[in-house]
Short mmCIF file of C-alpha atoms and ligand atoms in Angstrom, two decimals:
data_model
loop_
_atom_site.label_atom_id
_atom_site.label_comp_id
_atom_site.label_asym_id
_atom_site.label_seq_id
_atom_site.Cartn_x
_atom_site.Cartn_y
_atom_site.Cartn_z
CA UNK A 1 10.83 -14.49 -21.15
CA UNK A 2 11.99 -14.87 -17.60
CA UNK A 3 13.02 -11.02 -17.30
CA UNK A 4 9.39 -10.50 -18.40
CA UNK A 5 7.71 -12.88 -16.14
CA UNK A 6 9.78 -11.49 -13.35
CA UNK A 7 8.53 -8.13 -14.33
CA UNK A 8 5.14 -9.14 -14.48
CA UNK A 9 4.89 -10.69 -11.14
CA UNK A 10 6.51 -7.63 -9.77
CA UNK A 11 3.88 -5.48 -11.52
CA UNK A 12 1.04 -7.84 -10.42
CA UNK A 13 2.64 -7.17 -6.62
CA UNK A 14 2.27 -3.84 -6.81
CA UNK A 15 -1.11 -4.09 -7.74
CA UNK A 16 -1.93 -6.27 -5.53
CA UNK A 17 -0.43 -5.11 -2.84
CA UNK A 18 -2.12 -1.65 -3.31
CA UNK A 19 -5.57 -3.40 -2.69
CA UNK A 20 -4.78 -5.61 -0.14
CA UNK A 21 -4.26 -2.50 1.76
CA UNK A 22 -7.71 -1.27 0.83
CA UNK A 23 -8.83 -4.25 2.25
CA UNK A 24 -6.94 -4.33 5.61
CA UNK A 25 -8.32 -1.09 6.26
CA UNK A 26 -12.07 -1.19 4.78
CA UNK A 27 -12.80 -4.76 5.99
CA UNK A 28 -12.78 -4.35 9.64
CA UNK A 29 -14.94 -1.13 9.41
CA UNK A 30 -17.61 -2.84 7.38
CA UNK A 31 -16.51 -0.60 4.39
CA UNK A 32 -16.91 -1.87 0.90
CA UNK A 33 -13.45 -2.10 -0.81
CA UNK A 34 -14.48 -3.12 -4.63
CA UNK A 35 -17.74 -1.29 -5.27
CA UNK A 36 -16.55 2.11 -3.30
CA UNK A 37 -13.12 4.16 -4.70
CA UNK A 38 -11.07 5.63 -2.92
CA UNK A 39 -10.43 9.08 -1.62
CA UNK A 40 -8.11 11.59 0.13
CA UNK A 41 -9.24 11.23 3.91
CA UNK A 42 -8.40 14.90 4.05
CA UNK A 43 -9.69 17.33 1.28
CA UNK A 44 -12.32 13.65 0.19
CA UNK A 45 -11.06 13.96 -3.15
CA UNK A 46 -11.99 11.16 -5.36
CA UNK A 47 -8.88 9.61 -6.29
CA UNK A 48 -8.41 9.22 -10.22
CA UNK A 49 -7.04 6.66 -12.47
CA UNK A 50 -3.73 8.57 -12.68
CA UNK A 51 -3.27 8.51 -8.63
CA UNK A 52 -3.64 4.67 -8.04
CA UNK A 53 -0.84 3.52 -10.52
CA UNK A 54 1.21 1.62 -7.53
CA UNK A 55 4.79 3.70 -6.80
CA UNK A 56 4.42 5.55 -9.72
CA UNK A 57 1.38 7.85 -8.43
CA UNK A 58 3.17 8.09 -5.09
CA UNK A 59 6.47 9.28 -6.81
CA UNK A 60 5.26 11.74 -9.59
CA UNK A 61 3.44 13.15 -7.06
CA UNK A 62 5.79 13.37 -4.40
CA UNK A 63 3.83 12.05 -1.78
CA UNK A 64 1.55 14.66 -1.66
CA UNK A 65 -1.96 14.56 -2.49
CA UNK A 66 -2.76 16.32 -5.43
CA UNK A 67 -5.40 18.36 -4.60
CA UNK A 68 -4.76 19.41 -0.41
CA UNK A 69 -0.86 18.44 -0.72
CA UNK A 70 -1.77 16.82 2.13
CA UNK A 71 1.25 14.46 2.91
CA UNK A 72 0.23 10.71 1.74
CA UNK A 73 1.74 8.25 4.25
CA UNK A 74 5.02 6.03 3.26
CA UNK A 75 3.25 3.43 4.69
CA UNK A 76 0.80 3.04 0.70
CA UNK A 77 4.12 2.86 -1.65
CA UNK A 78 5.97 0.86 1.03
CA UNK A 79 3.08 -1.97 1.32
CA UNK A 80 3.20 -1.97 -2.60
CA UNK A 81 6.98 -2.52 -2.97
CA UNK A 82 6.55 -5.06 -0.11
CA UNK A 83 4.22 -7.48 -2.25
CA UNK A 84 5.78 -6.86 -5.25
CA UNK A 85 9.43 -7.60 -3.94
CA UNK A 86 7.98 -10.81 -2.09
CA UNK A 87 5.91 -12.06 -5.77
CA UNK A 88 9.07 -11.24 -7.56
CA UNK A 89 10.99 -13.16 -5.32
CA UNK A 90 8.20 -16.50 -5.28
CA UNK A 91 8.23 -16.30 -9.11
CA UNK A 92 12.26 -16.51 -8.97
CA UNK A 93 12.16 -19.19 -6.47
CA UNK A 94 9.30 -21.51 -7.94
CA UNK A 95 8.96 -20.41 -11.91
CA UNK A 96 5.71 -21.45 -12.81
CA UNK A 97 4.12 -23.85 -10.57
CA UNK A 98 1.72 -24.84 -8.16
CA UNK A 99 4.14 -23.90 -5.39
CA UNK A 100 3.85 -19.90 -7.08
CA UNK A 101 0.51 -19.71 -6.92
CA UNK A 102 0.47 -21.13 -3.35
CA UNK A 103 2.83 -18.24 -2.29
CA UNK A 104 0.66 -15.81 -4.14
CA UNK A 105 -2.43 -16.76 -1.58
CA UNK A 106 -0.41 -16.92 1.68
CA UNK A 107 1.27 -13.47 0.85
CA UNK A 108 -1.94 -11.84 -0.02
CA UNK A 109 -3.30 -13.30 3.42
CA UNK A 110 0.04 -11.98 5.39
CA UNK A 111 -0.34 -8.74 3.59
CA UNK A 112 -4.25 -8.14 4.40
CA UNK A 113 -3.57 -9.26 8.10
CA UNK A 114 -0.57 -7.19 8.61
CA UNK A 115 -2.31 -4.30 7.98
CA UNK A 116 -5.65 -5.34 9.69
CA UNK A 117 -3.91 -5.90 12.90
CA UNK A 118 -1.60 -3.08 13.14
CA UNK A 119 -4.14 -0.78 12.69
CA UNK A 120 -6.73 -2.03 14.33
CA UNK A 121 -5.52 -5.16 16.39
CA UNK A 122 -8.27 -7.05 14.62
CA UNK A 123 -7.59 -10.07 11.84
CA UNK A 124 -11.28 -10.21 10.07
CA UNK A 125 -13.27 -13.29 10.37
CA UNK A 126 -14.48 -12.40 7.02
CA UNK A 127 -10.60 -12.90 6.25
CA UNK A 128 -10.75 -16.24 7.58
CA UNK A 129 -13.53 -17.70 6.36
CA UNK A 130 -12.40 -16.40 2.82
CA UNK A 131 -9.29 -17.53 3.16
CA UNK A 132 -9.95 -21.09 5.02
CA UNK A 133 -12.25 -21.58 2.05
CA UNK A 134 -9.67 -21.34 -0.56
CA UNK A 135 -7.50 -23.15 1.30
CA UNK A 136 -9.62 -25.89 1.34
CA UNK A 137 -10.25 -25.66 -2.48
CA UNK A 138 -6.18 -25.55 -3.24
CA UNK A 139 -5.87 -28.96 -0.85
CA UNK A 140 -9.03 -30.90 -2.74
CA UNK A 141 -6.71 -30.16 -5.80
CA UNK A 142 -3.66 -30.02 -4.29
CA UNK A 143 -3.82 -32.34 -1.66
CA UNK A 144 -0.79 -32.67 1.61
CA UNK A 145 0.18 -36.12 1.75
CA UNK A 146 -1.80 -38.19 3.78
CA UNK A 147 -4.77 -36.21 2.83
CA UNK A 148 -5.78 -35.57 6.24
CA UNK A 149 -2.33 -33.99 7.14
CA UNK A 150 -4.12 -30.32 6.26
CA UNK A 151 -6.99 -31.42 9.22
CA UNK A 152 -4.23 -32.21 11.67
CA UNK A 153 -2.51 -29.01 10.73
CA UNK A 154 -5.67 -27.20 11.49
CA UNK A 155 -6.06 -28.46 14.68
CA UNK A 156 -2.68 -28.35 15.46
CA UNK A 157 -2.87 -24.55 15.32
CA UNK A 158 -5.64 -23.88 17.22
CA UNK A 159 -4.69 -26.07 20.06
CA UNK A 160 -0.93 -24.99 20.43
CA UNK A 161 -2.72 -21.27 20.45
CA UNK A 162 -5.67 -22.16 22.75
CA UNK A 163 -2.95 -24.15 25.03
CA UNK A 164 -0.64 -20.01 25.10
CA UNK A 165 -4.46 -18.41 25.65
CA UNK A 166 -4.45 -20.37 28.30
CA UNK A 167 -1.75 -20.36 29.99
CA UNK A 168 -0.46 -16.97 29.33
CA UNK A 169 -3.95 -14.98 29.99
CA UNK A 170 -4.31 -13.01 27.66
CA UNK A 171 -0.74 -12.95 25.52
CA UNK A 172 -2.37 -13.89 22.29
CA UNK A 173 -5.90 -13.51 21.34
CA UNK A 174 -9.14 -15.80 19.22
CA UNK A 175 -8.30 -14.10 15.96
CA UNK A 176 -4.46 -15.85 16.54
CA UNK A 177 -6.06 -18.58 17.14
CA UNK A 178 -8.30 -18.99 14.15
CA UNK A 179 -5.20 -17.54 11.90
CA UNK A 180 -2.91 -20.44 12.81
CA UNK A 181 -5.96 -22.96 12.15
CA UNK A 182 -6.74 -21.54 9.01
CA UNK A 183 -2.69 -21.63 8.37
CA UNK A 184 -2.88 -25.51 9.22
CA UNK A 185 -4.91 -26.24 6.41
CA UNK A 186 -2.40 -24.92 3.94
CA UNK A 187 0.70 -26.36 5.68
CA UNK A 188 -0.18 -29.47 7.88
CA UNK A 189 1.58 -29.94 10.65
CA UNK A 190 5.02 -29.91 11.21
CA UNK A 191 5.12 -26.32 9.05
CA UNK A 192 2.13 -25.44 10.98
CA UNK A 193 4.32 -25.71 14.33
CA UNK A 194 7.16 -24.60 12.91
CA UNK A 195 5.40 -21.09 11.95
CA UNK A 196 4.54 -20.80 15.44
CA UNK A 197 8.02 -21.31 16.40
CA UNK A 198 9.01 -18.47 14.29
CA UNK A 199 6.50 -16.44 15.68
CA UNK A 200 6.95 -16.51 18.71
CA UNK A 201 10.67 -16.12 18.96
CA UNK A 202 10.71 -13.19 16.26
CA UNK A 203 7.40 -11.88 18.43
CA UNK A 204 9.31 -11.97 21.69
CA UNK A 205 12.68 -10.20 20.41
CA UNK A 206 10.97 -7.68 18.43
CA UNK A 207 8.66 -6.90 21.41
CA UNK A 208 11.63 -6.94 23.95
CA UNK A 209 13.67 -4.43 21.93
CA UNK A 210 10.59 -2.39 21.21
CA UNK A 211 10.02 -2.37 24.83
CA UNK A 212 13.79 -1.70 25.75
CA UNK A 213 13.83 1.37 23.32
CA UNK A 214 10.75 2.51 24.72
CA UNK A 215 8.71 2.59 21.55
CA UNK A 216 5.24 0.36 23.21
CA UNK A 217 4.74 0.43 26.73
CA UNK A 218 4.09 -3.15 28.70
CA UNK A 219 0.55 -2.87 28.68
CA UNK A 220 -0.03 -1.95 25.27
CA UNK A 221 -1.70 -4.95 23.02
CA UNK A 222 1.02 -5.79 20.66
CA UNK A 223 -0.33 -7.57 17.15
CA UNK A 224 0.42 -10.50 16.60
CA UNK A 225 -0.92 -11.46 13.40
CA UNK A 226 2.29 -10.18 11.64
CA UNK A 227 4.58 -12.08 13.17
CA UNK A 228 2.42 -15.26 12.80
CA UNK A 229 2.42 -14.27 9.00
CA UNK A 230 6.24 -13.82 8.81
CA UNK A 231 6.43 -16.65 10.34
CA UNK A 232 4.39 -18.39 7.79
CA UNK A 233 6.04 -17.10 4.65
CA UNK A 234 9.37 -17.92 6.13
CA UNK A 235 7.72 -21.67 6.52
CA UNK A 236 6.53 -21.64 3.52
CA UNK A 237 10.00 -20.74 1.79
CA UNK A 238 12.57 -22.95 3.84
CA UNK A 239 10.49 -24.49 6.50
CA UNK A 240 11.62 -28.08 5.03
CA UNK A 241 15.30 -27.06 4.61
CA UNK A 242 14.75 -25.92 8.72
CA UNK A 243 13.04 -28.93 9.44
CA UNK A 244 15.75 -30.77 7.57
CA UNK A 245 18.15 -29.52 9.12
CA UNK A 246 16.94 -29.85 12.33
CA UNK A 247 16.03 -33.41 12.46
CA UNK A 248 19.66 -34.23 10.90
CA UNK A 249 21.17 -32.03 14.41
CA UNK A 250 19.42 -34.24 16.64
CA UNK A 251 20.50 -37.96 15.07
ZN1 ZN B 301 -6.30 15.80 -0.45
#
Protein backbone atom coordinates (compact mmCIF):
# COMPACT_ATOMS: atom_id res chain seq x y z
CA UNK A 1 0.00 0.00 0.00
CA UNK A 2 2.67 2.50 0.80
CA UNK A 3 4.52 1.98 -2.71
CA UNK A 4 1.04 2.81 -4.07
CA UNK A 5 0.26 5.78 -2.02
CA UNK A 6 3.70 7.04 -2.76
CA UNK A 7 2.89 6.59 -6.36
CA UNK A 8 -0.24 8.24 -6.14
CA UNK A 9 0.90 11.35 -4.51
CA UNK A 10 3.61 11.50 -7.07
CA UNK A 11 1.00 11.16 -9.83
CA UNK A 12 -1.33 13.70 -8.11
CA UNK A 13 2.06 16.13 -8.22
CA UNK A 14 2.38 15.91 -11.55
CA UNK A 15 -0.96 16.83 -12.11
CA UNK A 16 -1.01 19.30 -10.05
CA UNK A 17 1.85 20.78 -10.72
CA UNK A 18 0.95 20.98 -14.48
CA UNK A 19 -2.00 23.37 -13.51
CA UNK A 20 -0.53 25.32 -11.06
CA UNK A 21 1.53 26.48 -13.87
CA UNK A 22 -1.55 27.33 -15.88
CA UNK A 23 -2.42 29.33 -13.16
CA UNK A 24 0.83 31.28 -12.49
CA UNK A 25 0.71 32.30 -15.92
CA UNK A 26 -3.19 32.92 -16.73
CA UNK A 27 -3.96 34.58 -13.36
CA UNK A 28 -2.02 37.68 -13.56
CA UNK A 29 -3.24 38.35 -17.20
CA UNK A 30 -6.86 38.06 -16.22
CA UNK A 31 -6.97 34.77 -18.31
CA UNK A 32 -9.34 32.05 -17.34
CA UNK A 33 -7.36 28.85 -16.43
CA UNK A 34 -10.37 26.15 -15.86
CA UNK A 35 -13.02 27.10 -18.40
CA UNK A 36 -10.30 27.97 -21.35
CA UNK A 37 -7.69 24.90 -22.65
CA UNK A 38 -4.75 25.30 -23.53
CA UNK A 39 -2.82 25.86 -26.69
CA UNK A 40 0.55 26.03 -28.53
CA UNK A 41 1.44 29.88 -28.24
CA UNK A 42 3.00 29.33 -31.62
CA UNK A 43 1.05 27.42 -34.41
CA UNK A 44 -2.48 28.05 -31.47
CA UNK A 45 -3.06 24.52 -31.66
CA UNK A 46 -5.55 23.28 -29.25
CA UNK A 47 -3.76 21.02 -27.10
CA UNK A 48 -5.43 17.42 -26.81
CA UNK A 49 -5.98 14.98 -24.13
CA UNK A 50 -2.90 13.00 -25.27
CA UNK A 51 -0.48 16.26 -24.90
CA UNK A 52 -1.33 17.23 -21.21
CA UNK A 53 -0.49 13.76 -19.59
CA UNK A 54 2.32 15.45 -17.14
CA UNK A 55 6.13 14.14 -18.33
CA UNK A 56 4.75 11.68 -20.36
CA UNK A 57 3.36 14.15 -23.22
CA UNK A 58 6.59 16.11 -22.88
CA UNK A 59 8.74 12.90 -23.39
CA UNK A 60 6.86 10.94 -26.19
CA UNK A 61 6.92 13.93 -27.85
CA UNK A 62 10.27 15.03 -27.40
CA UNK A 63 9.67 18.36 -26.42
CA UNK A 64 8.39 19.42 -29.46
CA UNK A 65 5.02 20.49 -30.19
CA UNK A 66 3.25 18.23 -32.23
CA UNK A 67 1.90 20.13 -34.76
CA UNK A 68 4.78 23.34 -35.43
CA UNK A 69 7.67 21.19 -33.63
CA UNK A 70 8.00 24.21 -32.11
CA UNK A 71 10.40 23.53 -29.10
CA UNK A 72 8.14 23.30 -25.73
CA UNK A 73 10.14 24.88 -22.88
CA UNK A 74 11.90 22.53 -20.03
CA UNK A 75 10.57 24.83 -17.83
CA UNK A 76 6.43 22.65 -18.19
CA UNK A 77 7.99 18.97 -17.40
CA UNK A 78 10.45 20.49 -14.90
CA UNK A 79 7.56 22.39 -12.78
CA UNK A 80 5.69 18.95 -12.95
CA UNK A 81 8.54 16.77 -11.59
CA UNK A 82 9.07 19.63 -9.07
CA UNK A 83 5.52 19.12 -7.34
CA UNK A 84 5.45 15.71 -7.75
CA UNK A 85 9.00 15.06 -6.16
CA UNK A 86 8.02 17.60 -3.26
CA UNK A 87 4.16 15.56 -2.68
CA UNK A 88 6.08 12.37 -2.87
CA UNK A 89 8.40 13.48 -0.46
CA UNK A 90 5.36 15.14 2.17
CA UNK A 91 3.50 11.81 1.79
CA UNK A 92 6.89 9.92 2.90
CA UNK A 93 7.48 12.32 5.61
CA UNK A 94 3.85 12.64 7.16
CA UNK A 95 1.81 9.32 5.81
CA UNK A 96 -1.59 10.25 6.06
CA UNK A 97 -2.31 13.14 8.15
CA UNK A 98 -3.32 16.49 8.70
CA UNK A 99 0.31 17.60 8.47
CA UNK A 100 0.08 16.01 4.42
CA UNK A 101 -2.59 17.81 3.50
CA UNK A 102 -1.13 21.01 5.06
CA UNK A 103 2.00 20.53 2.83
CA UNK A 104 -0.22 19.86 -0.12
CA UNK A 105 -1.72 23.69 0.25
CA UNK A 106 1.58 25.49 1.02
CA UNK A 107 3.32 23.69 -2.01
CA UNK A 108 0.55 24.43 -4.35
CA UNK A 109 0.83 28.19 -3.06
CA UNK A 110 4.89 28.12 -3.50
CA UNK A 111 4.38 26.53 -6.83
CA UNK A 112 1.65 29.15 -8.25
CA UNK A 113 3.83 32.08 -6.81
CA UNK A 114 7.05 30.87 -8.14
CA UNK A 115 5.91 31.00 -11.37
CA UNK A 116 3.76 34.22 -11.02
CA UNK A 117 6.70 36.16 -9.92
CA UNK A 118 9.37 35.00 -12.14
CA UNK A 119 7.51 35.73 -14.97
CA UNK A 120 5.90 38.53 -14.24
CA UNK A 121 7.27 39.92 -10.82
CA UNK A 122 3.67 39.91 -9.68
CA UNK A 123 2.19 37.38 -6.73
CA UNK A 124 -1.82 37.71 -7.50
CA UNK A 125 -4.00 39.18 -4.93
CA UNK A 126 -6.51 36.84 -6.23
CA UNK A 127 -3.76 34.27 -4.92
CA UNK A 128 -3.94 35.72 -1.64
CA UNK A 129 -7.20 36.16 -0.90
CA UNK A 130 -7.76 32.45 -2.10
CA UNK A 131 -5.24 31.27 -0.28
CA UNK A 132 -5.62 33.44 3.13
CA UNK A 133 -9.15 32.08 2.94
CA UNK A 134 -8.25 28.52 3.16
CA UNK A 135 -5.89 29.16 5.49
CA UNK A 136 -8.24 30.45 7.69
CA UNK A 137 -10.64 27.45 7.13
CA UNK A 138 -7.60 24.75 7.89
CA UNK A 139 -6.88 26.89 11.41
CA UNK A 140 -10.89 26.98 12.49
CA UNK A 141 -10.34 23.13 12.13
CA UNK A 142 -6.99 22.89 12.75
CA UNK A 143 -6.31 25.39 15.11
CA UNK A 144 -2.19 26.72 16.26
CA UNK A 145 -2.06 26.60 19.85
CA UNK A 146 -3.14 29.48 21.53
CA UNK A 147 -5.67 30.02 18.89
CA UNK A 148 -4.66 33.42 18.22
CA UNK A 149 -0.98 32.35 17.49
CA UNK A 150 -2.13 32.24 13.48
CA UNK A 151 -3.27 36.31 14.05
CA UNK A 152 0.10 37.09 15.57
CA UNK A 153 1.76 35.19 12.79
CA UNK A 154 -0.10 37.31 10.35
CA UNK A 155 0.91 40.34 11.66
CA UNK A 156 4.14 39.31 12.34
CA UNK A 157 4.74 39.02 8.59
CA UNK A 158 3.53 42.00 7.42
CA UNK A 159 5.28 44.13 9.91
CA UNK A 160 8.84 42.49 9.71
CA UNK A 161 8.17 43.14 5.69
CA UNK A 162 6.66 46.66 6.02
CA UNK A 163 9.65 47.40 8.68
CA UNK A 164 12.52 46.01 5.17
CA UNK A 165 9.95 48.30 2.78
CA UNK A 166 10.87 50.71 4.83
CA UNK A 167 13.98 50.81 5.50
CA UNK A 168 15.46 49.36 2.46
CA UNK A 169 13.31 51.54 -0.22
CA UNK A 170 12.26 49.57 -2.34
CA UNK A 171 14.18 45.94 -1.71
CA UNK A 172 10.99 44.03 -1.32
CA UNK A 173 7.64 44.96 -2.52
CA UNK A 174 3.37 44.92 -1.13
CA UNK A 175 2.80 41.56 -2.76
CA UNK A 176 5.91 40.27 -0.17
CA UNK A 177 4.29 41.77 2.16
CA UNK A 178 0.81 40.35 1.91
CA UNK A 179 2.59 36.75 1.08
CA UNK A 180 4.33 36.59 4.45
CA UNK A 181 0.91 37.72 6.20
CA UNK A 182 -1.02 35.31 4.48
CA UNK A 183 2.03 32.73 5.43
CA UNK A 184 1.45 33.83 9.21
CA UNK A 185 -1.82 32.48 9.33
CA UNK A 186 -0.68 29.00 8.48
CA UNK A 187 2.47 29.04 10.66
CA UNK A 188 2.17 31.60 13.61
CA UNK A 189 4.94 33.13 14.59
CA UNK A 190 8.10 31.89 15.36
CA UNK A 191 7.88 29.73 11.77
CA UNK A 192 6.54 32.83 10.35
CA UNK A 193 10.00 34.64 11.27
CA UNK A 194 11.90 31.91 10.75
CA UNK A 195 10.71 31.72 6.89
CA UNK A 196 11.81 35.14 6.60
CA UNK A 197 15.09 34.26 7.91
CA UNK A 198 15.47 31.74 5.27
CA UNK A 199 14.51 34.07 2.80
CA UNK A 200 16.41 36.46 3.12
CA UNK A 201 19.72 34.77 3.58
CA UNK A 202 19.04 32.23 0.60
CA UNK A 203 17.64 35.66 -1.31
CA UNK A 204 20.86 37.52 -0.62
CA UNK A 205 23.42 34.61 -1.66
CA UNK A 206 21.54 33.58 -4.59
CA UNK A 207 21.29 37.26 -5.72
CA UNK A 208 25.03 37.96 -4.89
CA UNK A 209 26.27 35.02 -6.98
CA UNK A 210 23.77 35.80 -9.70
CA UNK A 211 25.12 39.21 -9.65
CA UNK A 212 28.88 38.06 -9.42
CA UNK A 213 28.36 35.73 -12.52
CA UNK A 214 26.74 38.40 -14.25
CA UNK A 215 23.45 36.69 -14.94
CA UNK A 216 20.90 40.02 -13.46
CA UNK A 217 22.28 43.30 -13.46
CA UNK A 218 21.95 45.57 -10.02
CA UNK A 219 19.05 47.31 -11.08
CA UNK A 220 17.04 44.60 -12.27
CA UNK A 221 13.85 43.71 -9.84
CA UNK A 222 14.76 40.37 -8.54
CA UNK A 223 11.47 38.14 -7.28
CA UNK A 224 11.19 37.50 -4.30
CA UNK A 225 8.25 35.47 -3.81
CA UNK A 226 10.32 32.25 -4.44
CA UNK A 227 12.59 32.56 -2.00
CA UNK A 228 9.91 33.54 0.60
CA UNK A 229 8.20 30.20 -0.56
CA UNK A 230 11.41 28.08 -0.16
CA UNK A 231 11.72 29.50 2.71
CA UNK A 232 8.35 28.45 3.83
CA UNK A 233 8.43 24.83 2.78
CA UNK A 234 11.78 24.49 4.40
CA UNK A 235 9.78 25.91 7.69
CA UNK A 236 7.28 23.93 7.25
CA UNK A 237 9.51 20.63 7.06
CA UNK A 238 12.21 21.26 9.88
CA UNK A 239 11.48 24.71 11.06
CA UNK A 240 10.90 23.12 14.73
CA UNK A 241 13.99 20.85 14.53
CA UNK A 242 15.85 24.58 13.51
CA UNK A 243 14.13 26.27 16.10
CA UNK A 244 15.05 23.43 18.40
CA UNK A 245 18.11 23.48 17.79
CA UNK A 246 18.64 26.87 18.00
CA UNK A 247 17.17 27.69 21.28
CA UNK A 248 19.25 24.58 22.80
CA UNK A 249 22.75 26.70 21.17
CA UNK A 250 21.93 29.65 23.05
CA UNK A 251 21.24 28.02 26.84
ZN1 LIG B 1 2.69 24.33 -32.26
Amino acid sequence: MYILFSFYFFLTGTILGSFFHVVGVRLPQNAPFITSRSACPVCSTTLQARDLIPLASYTLAKGKCRHCQTHISLVYPAVELITGGLFLFSYCQFGWSVDVLEAVLLLSLAVIVTVSDVKYMIIPNRLLMFFAFAFVVLRLFFPLSPWYASLLGACTGFAIVLLIIVLSRGGMGGGDMKLLAVLGLFFGGPLTLLTFFLAVTAGTLISTFLLAAKVISGRQPFPFGPFIMAGAVISFYYGDAILAFYVQSFQ
